[in-house]
Amino acid sequence: MKDSTEDPDDATPAPGPGPAPGSRRPGGRTARTRAAVRDAVLTGLAEHGYPSLTVEYLAEHSGVHKTTLYRRWGSVEGMVADALDLAGEDEWTPPDTGSLAGDLRALAHEVVDGFRDPADAAAPTAFVGAAFQSPRAADALRAFYGERFRRCEAVVARAVDRGEAPVGTDAGAVVRAVSAPLFLRLFVTREAVDERLADQAADAALAAVTAGVFTGQAGRPAATTTAPPPSPPPGAREG
């Protein structure tokens, strides 16, 4: 294993577990070190899962001495959280197909495509698993998807401008409605997802948007002035 030359900002140990994910945007060698650790985290999560990930493994696979890892990140938990934070710094943008229906379907298909290949799905699946075992990983995962949902606000804003969605539609709720059925199958019931299910999730979200569900103005049955008497419990004798 090689020991990377430390940066000037590595020379003085930082107190505590290291900076919170997203609090620093270093460049140069520091950025390369951070990227190398991120890649080692992704590989380790895919190969071994969060419980078996160790500082020794990350030091060996990143080429960064474990003293530096402890100094900058404090723990494996810190490195996993920072890897998620770094992933959120990409330039991903939501689809723009020209219609809300097309955009929602494209978003759903991105989810399916991202988990189609087991090799590609291993790391993101492990991140989700880590979030159930590590509060810092959970916070980082929440921030990652929060940023994704924020970027997707443009999808709903365009739909409102085109008259395809009511004013006041909650963009984050719409995007969550598209991905939630797919993530339920992927991570809870452990079922396969495909293009048909992606289209189904998108179409269901679109129907809810059209009905005003995500504005809180969806139609509700009118309340009756006199409530009907309750039905007797099963098996009860009537007088």
PDB file of C-alpha atoms in Angstrom, residues 92-107 110 151-162 164:
ATOM      1  CA  TRP A  92     -27.060  15.767 -13.060  1.00  0.00           C
ATOM      2  CA  THR A  93     -30.138  17.541 -14.398  1.00  0.00           C
ATOM      3  CA  PRO A  94     -33.686  16.219 -14.716  1.00  0.00           C
ATOM      4  CA  PRO A  95     -35.068  15.299 -18.130  1.00  0.00           C
ATOM      5  CA  ASP A  96     -36.772  17.854 -20.344  1.00  0.00           C
ATOM      6  CA  THR A  97     -38.853  15.961 -22.898  1.00  0.00           C
ATOM      7  CA  GLY A  98     -41.372  18.708 -23.587  1.00  0.00           C
ATOM      8  CA  SER A  99     -44.217  17.254 -21.538  1.00  0.00           C
ATOM      9  CA  LEU A 100     -44.836  16.351 -17.910  1.00  0.00           C
ATOM     10  CA  ALA A 101     -45.820  12.818 -18.888  1.00  0.00           C
ATOM     11  CA  GLY A 102     -42.556  12.355 -20.756  1.00  0.00           C
ATOM     12  CA  ASP A 103     -40.467  13.861 -17.968  1.00  0.00           C
ATOM     13  CA  LEU A 104     -42.023  11.677 -15.279  1.00  0.00           C
ATOM     14  CA  ARG A 105     -41.568   8.563 -17.375  1.00  0.00           C
ATOM     15  CA  ALA A 106     -37.951   9.496 -18.045  1.00  0.00           C
ATOM     16  CA  LEU A 107     -37.328   9.949 -14.305  1.00  0.00           C
ATOM     17  CA  GLU A 110     -33.630   6.416 -14.790  1.00  0.00           C
ATOM     18  CA  ARG A 151     -33.264  19.925  -9.064  1.00  0.00           C
ATOM     19  CA  CYS A 152     -36.461  18.201 -10.207  1.00  0.00           C
ATOM     20  CA  GLU A 153     -38.542  21.230  -9.233  1.00  0.00           C
ATOM     21  CA  ALA A 154     -37.888  22.483 -12.771  1.00  0.00           C
ATOM     22  CA  VAL A 155     -39.925  19.568 -14.171  1.00  0.00           C
ATOM     23  CA  VAL A 156     -43.047  20.662 -12.317  1.00  0.00           C
ATOM     24  CA  ALA A 157     -42.398  24.389 -12.872  1.00  0.00           C
ATOM     25  CA  ARG A 158     -42.349  23.800 -16.623  1.00  0.00           C
ATOM     26  CA  ALA A 159     -45.524  21.719 -16.377  1.00  0.00           C
ATOM     27  CA  VAL A 160     -47.307  24.516 -14.524  1.00  0.00           C
ATOM     28  CA  ASP A 161     -46.209  27.017 -17.185  1.00  0.00           C
ATOM     29  CA  ARG A 162     -47.587  24.720 -19.901  1.00  0.00           C
ATOM     30  CA  GLU A 164     -50.221  20.560 -17.432  1.00  0.00           C
TER      31      GLU A 164
END
